[in-house]
Amino acid sequence: MKVIIVGGVAGGATAAARLRRLDENAEIIIFERSGFVSYANCGLPYYIGGEIADKEELTLQTPEGFWERFKIDVKTYHEVVKINKDEKTLTVTDLKSGNTFEESYDKLILSPGAKPIKPAFSAMNSDKVFTLRTVEDTLKIRSFADEANPKSAVVIGGGFIGLEMAENLKKRGIDVTIIQKSNQLLGTVDRDVASFIHSKLRNEGVNILFGVNVTDVQVENDAVKILADCFEPIIADMAIVAIGVAPENTLAKDAGLKLGVKDAIAVDDRMRTSNEDIYAVGDAVEINHYVTNEKSVIALAGPANKQGRIAADNICGITSRYNGSGASSIIKIFDMTVASTGINEAQAKSLNINYEKVVLAPLSHAGYYPGATAMTLKVIYEKESLRILGAQCVGYEGVDKRIDVIATAIFAGLRADKLKDLDLAYAPPYSSAKDPVNMAGFIIDNVEKGIVKQFHFDDIPSLVNRNDIILLDTRTTYEYERGHVDGFINIPLDDLRERISEIDSSKPVYVMCQSGLRSYLATRILTQNGVEAYNFSGGYRLYRSIYEDALAAKSTFPCGIEK
């Protein structure tokens, strides 16, 4: 059997190695148009910033290594330009010699990945304007930064690549401005969680401009000039264009293979395309999002690796199926970590799902053990079924494991309230006896049983001027005096029982504290004394982050589209 793989990196390289493990006699060839067949795609920004010092560390496997270990023939700088599916041949161009030849196959795996979206900016091909996809792109940016010593950079786009590039350029001492067309960075999370990202970047000295539509990028007087609607031109020494990626579908489209959502290559759960001898994996394919049960394009390395293995299994006669992805992701922003899984609140709204959410602000590990830091954890679930829809977490220590636990729970079909029953590892340096994931489950259980009623940040504007309710802050007097929400009176939790006569029991009471715990205890006291009480989800820490982010709107929304 002869198997050709078009493209390496996560999907293609994984498929090749799995094929060899399953079939020692197969002829396996990888065609890769770049000079690197298996590299740490997700590590590229960190080489630019110096976090990864040696560029050799980016290379996971070389063509020579593939041959020595697996007897797989890797041909770099070879571009497949056409699939002749009726003849089961490929037209291939050797990019170094310029020669073109035909190569036959029995089975074909497409792993072309995704390509950066490149707008028709005037200076898109300038040596001062960059996109980031390959090792070659990385080397160009690193070389420019080393040799030209730029003092300023503009990053257009606030997704994963944009944020990682902003961090790593800033670490090189470059003045960085992020321009984002929408009203928040990192669309995998909701605006409330994103407020922590915005604050972190500002504190690290990164400038952010929201609601700005870049109309052109030019090079003038040896500098990059960014033109935008409603905003004066921005001058910088370099620019990174990171407005997203699109499935690399050229070969599949020209071959008449079926395409799906976003023109990604349509595949079944065995990773087969519409042609039974052609498989496709990675960022170029359409897959099932197992939370929404809708077709989606999820450009992440984890799914690509799994898909490569599954394609290899099926080619070798082993029935193996891809169950889809929950779109779990994580990013480091300086010393902060942001992670998510499933869908966010905005997506739940767009899908008309009847959902509920809980937001909590637990410590990363036991408070009495040194070094504990606060995190914000948001869990979204379907009201009727209690099916977990997604979660987001932002903090410093332990963010990754909380999202991974909830991602596992989603995949296993665990009900949201059952998060409280998970038996998770505990020792003071790592967690609390009631892990944050357990705490989310406890809150959901209380909400669904009517033991606690909630209100959220979006509710506050409609509450502050009402005379028929009481707004109560149960933090200490010291905490309250350092900052509080207008209209909230202060009765510390430990004084509430003695001062409960100050509360008009005929009025509903909306209660806030720093993290949501003391206010929950206050609602229990009030409820059992005949008072209707509501707990603020997320605590004053969340409110302050969102509020301070909104205060920055005047400077960060120059075009005035903030909502």
mmCIF file of N, CA, C and O in Angstrom, residues 257-317:
data_model
loop_
_atom_site.group_PDB
_atom_site.id
_atom_site.type_symbol
_atom_site.label_atom_id
_atom_site.label_comp_id
_atom_site.label_asym_id
_atom_site.label_seq_id
_atom_site.Cartn_x
_atom_site.Cartn_y
_atom_site.Cartn_z
ATOM 1 N N LEU A 257 -13.692 17.882 -4.336
ATOM 2 C CA LEU A 257 -14.108 17.271 -3.080
ATOM 3 C C LEU A 257 -15.162 18.153 -2.412
ATOM 4 O O LEU A 257 -15.147 19.378 -2.550
ATOM 5 N N LYS A 258 -16.039 17.531 -1.671
ATOM 6 C CA LYS A 258 -17.118 18.269 -1.018
ATOM 7 C C LYS A 258 -16.552 19.174 0.073
ATOM 8 O O LYS A 258 -15.709 18.762 0.867
ATOM 9 N N LEU A 259 -17.059 20.419 0.091
ATOM 10 C CA LEU A 259 -16.678 21.372 1.117
ATOM 11 C C LEU A 259 -17.862 21.616 2.044
ATOM 12 O O LEU A 259 -19.014 21.408 1.676
ATOM 13 N N GLY A 260 -17.545 22.069 3.249
ATOM 14 C CA GLY A 260 -18.591 22.294 4.239
ATOM 15 C C GLY A 260 -18.578 23.712 4.768
ATOM 16 O O GLY A 260 -18.314 24.667 4.032
ATOM 17 N N VAL A 261 -18.845 23.867 6.061
ATOM 18 C CA VAL A 261 -18.923 25.179 6.694
ATOM 19 C C VAL A 261 -17.587 25.909 6.526
ATOM 20 O O VAL A 261 -16.511 25.319 6.611
ATOM 21 N N LYS A 262 -17.664 27.193 6.228
ATOM 22 C CA LYS A 262 -16.492 28.042 5.985
ATOM 23 C C LYS A 262 -15.596 27.494 4.875
ATOM 24 O O LYS A 262 -14.395 27.750 4.842
ATOM 25 N N ASP A 263 -16.203 26.721 4.000
ATOM 26 C CA ASP A 263 -15.478 26.102 2.880
ATOM 27 C C ASP A 263 -14.366 25.170 3.342
ATOM 28 O O ASP A 263 -13.384 24.947 2.627
ATOM 29 N N ALA A 264 -14.516 24.616 4.534
ATOM 30 C CA ALA A 264 -13.585 23.595 5.004
ATOM 31 C C ALA A 264 -13.888 22.279 4.299
ATOM 32 O O ALA A 264 -14.990 22.068 3.778
ATOM 33 N N ILE A 265 -12.918 21.370 4.308
ATOM 34 C CA ILE A 265 -13.090 20.076 3.648
ATOM 35 C C ILE A 265 -14.060 19.228 4.473
ATOM 36 O O ILE A 265 -13.859 19.020 5.670
ATOM 37 N N ALA A 266 -15.111 18.763 3.849
ATOM 38 C CA ALA A 266 -16.100 17.931 4.538
ATOM 39 C C ALA A 266 -15.555 16.516 4.706
ATOM 40 O O ALA A 266 -15.043 15.924 3.748
ATOM 41 N N VAL A 267 -15.655 15.981 5.922
ATOM 42 C CA VAL A 267 -15.208 14.613 6.209
ATOM 43 C C VAL A 267 -16.256 13.917 7.071
ATOM 44 O O VAL A 267 -17.066 14.572 7.741
ATOM 45 N N ASP A 268 -16.223 12.576 7.057
ATOM 46 C CA ASP A 268 -17.088 11.831 7.963
ATOM 47 C C ASP A 268 -16.331 11.565 9.269
ATOM 48 O O ASP A 268 -15.228 12.090 9.472
ATOM 49 N N ASP A 269 -16.911 10.766 10.160
ATOM 50 C CA ASP A 269 -16.264 10.561 11.451
ATOM 51 C C ASP A 269 -15.045 9.645 11.374
ATOM 52 O O ASP A 269 -14.368 9.422 12.371
ATOM 53 N N ARG A 270 -14.771 9.107 10.157
ATOM 54 C CA ARG A 270 -13.528 8.348 9.956
ATOM 55 C C ARG A 270 -12.468 9.201 9.261
ATOM 56 O O ARG A 270 -11.437 8.690 8.852
ATOM 57 N N MET A 271 -12.771 10.473 9.089
ATOM 58 C CA MET A 271 -11.904 11.451 8.434
ATOM 59 C C MET A 271 -11.799 11.231 6.930
ATOM 60 O O MET A 271 -10.865 11.711 6.285
ATOM 61 N N ARG A 272 -12.784 10.539 6.341
ATOM 62 C CA ARG A 272 -12.826 10.364 4.892
ATOM 63 C C ARG A 272 -13.527 11.540 4.243
ATOM 64 O O ARG A 272 -14.559 12.015 4.730
ATOM 65 N N THR A 273 -12.995 11.965 3.122
ATOM 66 C CA THR A 273 -13.641 13.013 2.330
ATOM 67 C C THR A 273 -14.739 12.382 1.479
ATOM 68 O O THR A 273 -15.065 11.200 1.633
ATOM 69 N N SER A 274 -15.272 13.159 0.550
ATOM 70 C CA SER A 274 -16.292 12.634 -0.350
ATOM 71 C C SER A 274 -15.723 11.617 -1.340
ATOM 72 O O SER A 274 -16.473 10.965 -2.057
ATOM 73 N N ASN A 275 -14.407 11.474 -1.392
ATOM 74 C CA ASN A 275 -13.746 10.435 -2.177
ATOM 75 C C ASN A 275 -13.219 9.382 -1.213
ATOM 76 O O ASN A 275 -12.473 9.696 -0.280
ATOM 77 N N GLU A 276 -13.579 8.119 -1.422
ATOM 78 C CA GLU A 276 -13.282 7.078 -0.435
ATOM 79 C C GLU A 276 -11.792 6.816 -0.251
ATOM 80 O O GLU A 276 -11.387 6.229 0.760
ATOM 81 N N ASP A 277 -10.964 7.252 -1.185
ATOM 82 C CA ASP A 277 -9.522 7.022 -1.064
ATOM 83 C C ASP A 277 -8.772 8.249 -0.557
ATOM 84 O O ASP A 277 -7.545 8.228 -0.450
ATOM 85 N N ILE A 278 -9.507 9.306 -0.248
ATOM 86 C CA ILE A 278 -8.865 10.544 0.203
ATOM 87 C C ILE A 278 -9.397 10.909 1.593
ATOM 88 O O ILE A 278 -10.608 10.999 1.803
ATOM 89 N N TYR A 279 -8.482 11.117 2.518
ATOM 90 C CA TYR A 279 -8.805 11.510 3.889
ATOM 91 C C TYR A 279 -8.291 12.935 4.109
ATOM 92 O O TYR A 279 -7.408 13.409 3.386
ATOM 93 N N ALA A 280 -8.815 13.597 5.101
ATOM 94 C CA ALA A 280 -8.343 14.951 5.420
ATOM 95 C C ALA A 280 -8.391 15.152 6.932
ATOM 96 O O ALA A 280 -9.304 14.657 7.612
ATOM 97 N N VAL A 281 -7.407 15.883 7.447
ATOM 98 C CA VAL A 281 -7.297 16.090 8.896
ATOM 99 C C VAL A 281 -6.809 17.510 9.182
ATOM 100 O O VAL A 281 -6.259 18.185 8.313
ATOM 101 N N GLY A 282 -7.007 17.941 10.417
ATOM 102 C CA GLY A 282 -6.419 19.193 10.879
ATOM 103 C C GLY A 282 -7.277 20.420 10.662
ATOM 104 O O GLY A 282 -8.500 20.358 10.515
ATOM 105 N N ASP A 283 -6.609 21.564 10.606
ATOM 106 C CA ASP A 283 -7.296 22.854 10.576
ATOM 107 C C ASP A 283 -8.120 23.086 9.313
ATOM 108 O O ASP A 283 -8.929 24.009 9.262
ATOM 109 N N ALA A 284 -7.901 22.267 8.288
ATOM 110 C CA ALA A 284 -8.607 22.474 7.012
ATOM 111 C C ALA A 284 -9.948 21.772 6.959
ATOM 112 O O ALA A 284 -10.691 21.944 5.991
ATOM 113 N N VAL A 285 -10.296 20.969 7.974
ATOM 114 C CA VAL A 285 -11.490 20.135 7.854
ATOM 115 C C VAL A 285 -12.652 20.652 8.699
ATOM 116 O O VAL A 285 -12.469 21.347 9.697
ATOM 117 N N GLU A 286 -13.828 20.268 8.292
ATOM 118 C CA GLU A 286 -15.066 20.526 9.012
ATOM 119 C C GLU A 286 -15.312 19.361 9.967
ATOM 120 O O GLU A 286 -15.246 18.198 9.572
ATOM 121 N N ILE A 287 -15.569 19.674 11.223
ATOM 122 C CA ILE A 287 -15.830 18.615 12.201
ATOM 123 C C ILE A 287 -17.085 18.949 12.995
ATOM 124 O O ILE A 287 -17.667 20.028 12.862
ATOM 125 N N ASN A 288 -17.475 18.034 13.851
ATOM 126 C CA ASN A 288 -18.661 18.230 14.684
ATOM 127 C C ASN A 288 -18.270 18.819 16.032
ATOM 128 O O ASN A 288 -17.349 18.326 16.695
ATOM 129 N N HIS A 289 -18.932 19.897 16.416
ATOM 130 C CA HIS A 289 -18.763 20.465 17.758
ATOM 131 C C HIS A 289 -19.727 19.725 18.664
ATOM 132 O O HIS A 289 -20.942 19.845 18.518
ATOM 133 N N TYR A 290 -19.213 18.929 19.607
ATOM 134 C CA TYR A 290 -20.122 18.034 20.318
ATOM 135 C C TYR A 290 -20.937 18.709 21.431
ATOM 136 O O TYR A 290 -21.747 18.067 22.076
ATOM 137 N N VAL A 291 -20.758 20.007 21.619
ATOM 138 C CA VAL A 291 -21.664 20.732 22.521
ATOM 139 C C VAL A 291 -22.865 21.244 21.744
ATOM 140 O O VAL A 291 -24.014 21.075 22.155
ATOM 141 N N THR A 292 -22.614 21.845 20.598
ATOM 142 C CA THR A 292 -23.709 22.390 19.790
ATOM 143 C C THR A 292 -24.286 21.353 18.829
ATOM 144 O O THR A 292 -25.376 21.547 18.303
ATOM 145 N N ASN A 293 -23.533 20.284 18.598
ATOM 146 C CA ASN A 293 -23.886 19.260 17.599
ATOM 147 C C ASN A 293 -24.044 19.876 16.216
ATOM 148 O O ASN A 293 -24.854 19.424 15.407
ATOM 149 N N GLU A 294 -23.245 20.891 15.945
ATOM 150 C CA GLU A 294 -23.240 21.539 14.641
ATOM 151 C C GLU A 294 -21.864 21.406 14.008
ATOM 152 O O GLU A 294 -20.854 21.264 14.703
ATOM 153 N N LYS A 295 -21.817 21.471 12.696
ATOM 154 C CA LYS A 295 -20.544 21.444 11.995
ATOM 155 C C LYS A 295 -19.770 22.722 12.294
ATOM 156 O O LYS A 295 -20.338 23.811 12.378
ATOM 157 N N SER A 296 -18.460 22.564 12.434
ATOM 158 C CA SER A 296 -17.644 23.700 12.843
ATOM 159 C C SER A 296 -16.235 23.525 12.315
ATOM 160 O O SER A 296 -15.847 22.445 11.860
ATOM 161 N N VAL A 297 -15.462 24.597 12.368
ATOM 162 C CA VAL A 297 -14.034 24.546 12.059
ATOM 163 C C VAL A 297 -13.286 24.950 13.323
ATOM 164 O O VAL A 297 -13.448 26.068 13.809
ATOM 165 N N ILE A 298 -12.495 24.037 13.846
ATOM 166 C CA ILE A 298 -11.787 24.277 15.105
ATOM 167 C C ILE A 298 -10.300 24.062 14.858
ATOM 168 O O ILE A 298 -9.835 22.930 14.737
ATOM 169 N N ALA A 299 -9.577 25.161 14.734
ATOM 170 C CA ALA A 299 -8.162 25.107 14.366
ATOM 171 C C ALA A 299 -7.298 25.002 15.613
ATOM 172 O O ALA A 299 -6.729 25.988 16.090
ATOM 173 N N LEU A 300 -7.195 23.790 16.139
ATOM 174 C CA LEU A 300 -6.402 23.539 17.337
ATOM 175 C C LEU A 300 -5.556 22.289 17.134
ATOM 176 O O LEU A 300 -5.950 21.354 16.424
ATOM 177 N N ALA A 301 -4.403 22.256 17.797
ATOM 178 C CA ALA A 301 -3.461 21.151 17.592
ATOM 179 C C ALA A 301 -3.970 19.831 18.155
ATOM 180 O O ALA A 301 -3.717 18.769 17.570
ATOM 181 N N GLY A 302 -4.681 19.874 19.276
ATOM 182 C CA GLY A 302 -5.177 18.635 19.876
ATOM 183 C C GLY A 302 -6.082 17.848 18.945
ATOM 184 O O GLY A 302 -5.832 16.655 18.694
ATOM 185 N N PRO A 303 -7.135 18.477 18.424
ATOM 186 C CA PRO A 303 -7.985 17.773 17.458
ATOM 187 C C PRO A 303 -7.210 17.276 16.236
ATOM 188 O O PRO A 303 -7.452 16.166 15.752
ATOM 189 N N ALA A 304 -6.278 18.070 15.726
ATOM 190 C CA ALA A 304 -5.525 17.664 14.534
ATOM 191 C C ALA A 304 -4.734 16.386 14.783
ATOM 192 O O ALA A 304 -4.686 15.485 13.937
ATOM 193 N N ASN A 305 -4.106 16.284 15.942
ATOM 194 C CA ASN A 305 -3.351 15.078 16.284
ATOM 195 C C ASN A 305 -4.256 13.849 16.325
ATOM 196 O O ASN A 305 -3.915 12.791 15.790
ATOM 197 N N LYS A 306 -5.397 13.989 16.971
ATOM 198 C CA LYS A 306 -6.332 12.864 17.075
ATOM 199 C C LYS A 306 -6.834 12.447 15.690
ATOM 200 O O LYS A 306 -6.951 11.263 15.381
ATOM 201 N N GLN A 307 -7.138 13.440 14.861
ATOM 202 C CA GLN A 307 -7.653 13.142 13.529
ATOM 203 C C GLN A 307 -6.629 12.411 12.680
ATOM 204 O O GLN A 307 -6.971 11.508 11.901
ATOM 205 N N GLY A 308 -5.353 12.792 12.796
ATOM 206 C CA GLY A 308 -4.310 12.104 12.049
ATOM 207 C C GLY A 308 -4.223 10.639 12.415
ATOM 208 O O GLY A 308 -4.094 9.762 11.543
ATOM 209 N N ARG A 309 -4.321 10.361 13.692
ATOM 210 C CA ARG A 309 -4.289 8.974 14.160
ATOM 211 C C ARG A 309 -5.492 8.186 13.638
ATOM 212 O O ARG A 309 -5.371 7.040 13.194
ATOM 213 N N ILE A 310 -6.674 8.815 13.670
ATOM 214 C CA ILE A 310 -7.903 8.138 13.241
ATOM 215 C C ILE A 310 -7.871 7.844 11.747
ATOM 216 O O ILE A 310 -8.266 6.759 11.307
ATOM 217 N N ALA A 311 -7.387 8.800 10.950
ATOM 218 C CA ALA A 311 -7.275 8.555 9.506
ATOM 219 C C ALA A 311 -6.354 7.374 9.244
ATOM 220 O O ALA A 311 -6.663 6.495 8.418
ATOM 221 N N ALA A 312 -5.224 7.318 9.931
ATOM 222 C CA ALA A 312 -4.280 6.215 9.754
ATOM 223 C C ALA A 312 -4.909 4.886 10.140
ATOM 224 O O ALA A 312 -4.746 3.871 9.449
ATOM 225 N N ASP A 313 -5.644 4.871 11.249
ATOM 226 C CA ASP A 313 -6.317 3.639 11.686
ATOM 227 C C ASP A 313 -7.229 3.099 10.594
ATOM 228 O O ASP A 313 -7.187 1.903 10.256
ATOM 229 N N ASN A 314 -8.057 3.961 10.052
ATOM 230 C CA ASN A 314 -9.040 3.509 9.066
ATOM 231 C C ASN A 314 -8.388 3.083 7.757
ATOM 232 O O ASN A 314 -8.850 2.132 7.111
ATOM 233 N N ILE A 315 -7.326 3.740 7.375
ATOM 234 C CA ILE A 315 -6.605 3.321 6.182
ATOM 235 C C ILE A 315 -6.046 1.910 6.369
ATOM 236 O O ILE A 315 -6.016 1.100 5.433
ATOM 237 N N CYS A 316 -5.648 1.600 7.600
ATOM 238 C CA CYS A 316 -5.071 0.283 7.895
ATOM 239 C C CYS A 316 -6.119 -0.743 8.322
ATOM 240 O O CYS A 316 -5.769 -1.821 8.823
ATOM 241 N N GLY A 317 -7.392 -0.425 8.153
ATOM 242 C CA GLY A 317 -8.443 -1.395 8.416
ATOM 243 C C GLY A 317 -8.937 -1.457 9.840
ATOM 244 O O GLY A 317 -9.707 -2.356 10.197
#
